[in-house]
């Protein structure tokens, strides 16, 4: 499978990764190799196999609608790079 | 001249009235200080596992059945990936390929016409946090209390053809949500939100035009206004020979216009995939049957019953079933005073007039159903006249006292004592010798004058039928 530099740039942007321009060619090759390897799975006949999305055959794991204790606000904000007046602070987004 | 037909589909997000969030036990209560309703799960800390709140499924199912949806089989959650500070995980847990419910409908009425609006799907998801943008500094404040509050998203078919229909559809959805008690439908507080997909096409054609998505419709008034504006904007572009750009537009109520929201296009690549942290949900027939059996009588069913059982006009039935509480009030009156049309008239007229003026819901009515029924009983029995009844009602609304007290305290009971009425009639006739002569000479219209004088003399309390009879006898 061929991966274009545009595809690499697009996926990198979606994941907010910064990739040096000189690395793009190498990444194209590497991703193509990975995808080709994963494509090996396509050789297995899965005609009668339902799609697997979960590793365990369980359904309906619920909890009751009962409140638990909250984190203290100090703890909630403790790892934030920036906070003010009880809020997390981030660069302006709109 | 080319005319265009609008095509509108709505995506409604309704907050569910659970005590705790969808995937953790944090409180959903509105208005708490910022970031005091959080835990490692809704903060998106590494290594935590979400566990689904059973009541969210229960409520979503209730809404699905109330809107005639089918529950197609196993349902599962998916991750919708995007970076925005209102969601610390970097993805929103939502449903994508396998929503809990599909293919429903609601019926709306616009200008006396009933139309069926299809529902594409209902799915469950978590809400995002709240951002406050600093007005004077290049920063935004993030409050994650709302992160993880349960929502259902209700997606309609592109079945609406005017802003009015979209408004009617929204009001019906909101009334159902409140009726079945799964949400409070408060647009201003954000527990009921709406985005619209709008396109136009030449009238009579069936191909869909390019659509825009209009956001920030946070009141019923804004929705219809914004849609009318967007329809007009698109019409103008097409009439000028231009083309519509597929984009997201934000309604700006101050500018009274929708404005383009740039930089969003790229973000639409959400890369959904099944969330491996949450197990599939299987809703069996027994569960569906139980929820169905627990549903209250729904607005459209109750409206039909009011017409069939009480012989009410369709308009009355629609007004009285606008909310479950109002319909309950009406039927509570009937238990005590079984005259549906009279009760309906008094609710739709004086009572709703009063409540609208005071901007109160029926639950806060100063006149209880029992007190209104008691007043109407006295009116029906001839204890008071219709005119006096309205006076008594107004007094009841202010003083919150029962009708009997007011009638007695103010001596408002209708005078049906014939000797007292005869005295009053004779007094009027004695003072009106001139009119009596003219009446006898053939001016029979003066009867109205005599009745009016007697009513005035008795402060409106005289039984009008008896006054008429006595006058005819005296002047005969």
Coordinates of C-alpha atoms in Angstrom, one line a residue, chain A residues 6 9-17 51-80 82-94, chain B residues 18-27 33-40 43 45 51-55 57 76 83-85 131 133-134 137-144 266 269 271 274-276 278-282 287:
Chain A
X6 CA -0.1 14.4 2.2
X9 CA 0.8 15.3 7.1
X10 CA -3.0 14.9 7.5
X11 CA -2.7 12.1 10.1
X12 CA 0.1 13.9 11.9
X13 CA -2.1 17.0 12.1
X14 CA -5.1 15.0 13.5
X15 CA -2.8 13.6 16.2
X16 CA -1.1 17.0 16.8
X17 CA 2.3 15.6 15.9
X51 CA -16.5 -9.0 13.9
X52 CA -14.8 -8.8 17.2
X53 CA -14.7 -5.5 19.0
X54 CA -14.2 -6.8 22.5
X55 CA -11.8 -9.4 23.9
X56 CA -14.3 -10.8 26.4
X57 CA -17.7 -12.2 25.6
X58 CA -19.7 -10.2 28.1
X59 CA -22.4 -7.7 27.7
X60 CA -24.4 -5.2 29.9
X61 CA -21.8 -4.2 32.5
X62 CA -23.7 -1.5 34.4
X63 CA -23.4 0.5 37.6
X64 CA -26.3 2.0 39.6
X65 CA -27.0 5.7 39.5
X66 CA -25.5 6.4 42.9
X67 CA -23.1 9.3 43.5
X68 CA -19.6 8.8 44.7
X69 CA -17.2 11.2 46.4
X70 CA -15.6 13.8 44.2
X71 CA -12.0 14.6 44.0
X72 CA -11.1 17.8 45.8
X73 CA -10.6 20.7 43.4
X74 CA -7.0 21.0 44.5
X75 CA -6.4 17.4 43.5
X76 CA -8.3 17.8 40.2
X77 CA -6.2 20.7 39.2
X78 CA -2.9 19.4 40.7
X79 CA -1.4 18.2 37.4
X80 CA -2.6 21.1 35.3
X82 CA -2.0 26.2 34.5
X83 CA -5.0 27.0 36.6
X84 CA -6.8 30.0 38.0
X85 CA -9.9 30.6 40.2
X86 CA -10.7 26.9 40.2
X87 CA -10.5 26.6 36.4
X88 CA -8.0 24.8 34.2
X89 CA -6.4 27.5 32.0
X90 CA -5.6 26.8 28.4
X91 CA -4.4 29.0 25.5
X92 CA -7.4 30.8 24.0
X93 CA -9.5 28.5 21.8
X94 CA -12.6 29.4 19.9
Chain B
X18 CA -29.7 11.1 36.2
X19 CA -28.1 11.8 39.5
X20 CA -24.6 10.8 38.3
X21 CA -22.6 11.0 35.1
X22 CA -22.8 8.4 32.3
X23 CA -19.5 6.6 33.1
X24 CA -18.7 7.6 36.6
X25 CA -20.4 8.4 39.9
X26 CA -19.8 12.2 39.8
X27 CA -22.8 14.4 40.4
X33 CA -18.5 25.7 41.6
X34 CA -16.1 24.9 38.7
X35 CA -14.3 21.6 38.8
X36 CA -15.8 20.3 42.0
X37 CA -17.8 17.4 40.3
X38 CA -14.9 15.5 38.9
X39 CA -13.0 12.2 39.4
X40 CA -10.2 10.4 37.6
X43 CA -10.8 14.0 34.0
X45 CA -6.6 10.2 33.8
X51 CA -18.7 1.9 33.7
X52 CA -22.1 2.6 32.1
X53 CA -24.8 4.1 34.3
X54 CA -27.8 1.7 33.9
X55 CA -30.3 4.6 34.2
X57 CA -29.8 3.1 29.1
X76 CA -22.2 -0.2 21.5
X83 CA -8.7 17.6 20.4
X84 CA -10.4 20.3 22.2
X85 CA -9.9 21.4 25.8
X131 CA -15.2 26.8 28.2
X133 CA -13.1 32.7 27.1
X134 CA -11.3 35.5 28.9
X137 CA -6.4 37.9 27.9
X138 CA -5.5 35.2 25.3
X139 CA -6.7 32.4 27.5
X140 CA -9.7 30.2 28.1
X141 CA -11.0 28.8 31.4
X142 CA -12.1 25.2 31.5
X143 CA -14.7 23.7 33.9
X144 CA -15.1 19.9 33.6
X266 CA -10.4 19.4 9.0
X269 CA -12.2 13.5 10.5
X271 CA -11.8 8.4 13.2
X274 CA -15.5 0.9 18.9
X275 CA -14.6 1.8 22.5
X276 CA -12.8 -1.3 23.8
X278 CA -17.1 -0.5 27.3
X279 CA -19.0 -3.7 26.7
X280 CA -21.8 -4.0 24.1
X281 CA -25.4 -3.5 25.4
X282 CA -28.0 -6.1 24.7
X287 CA -36.5 -5.2 29.0

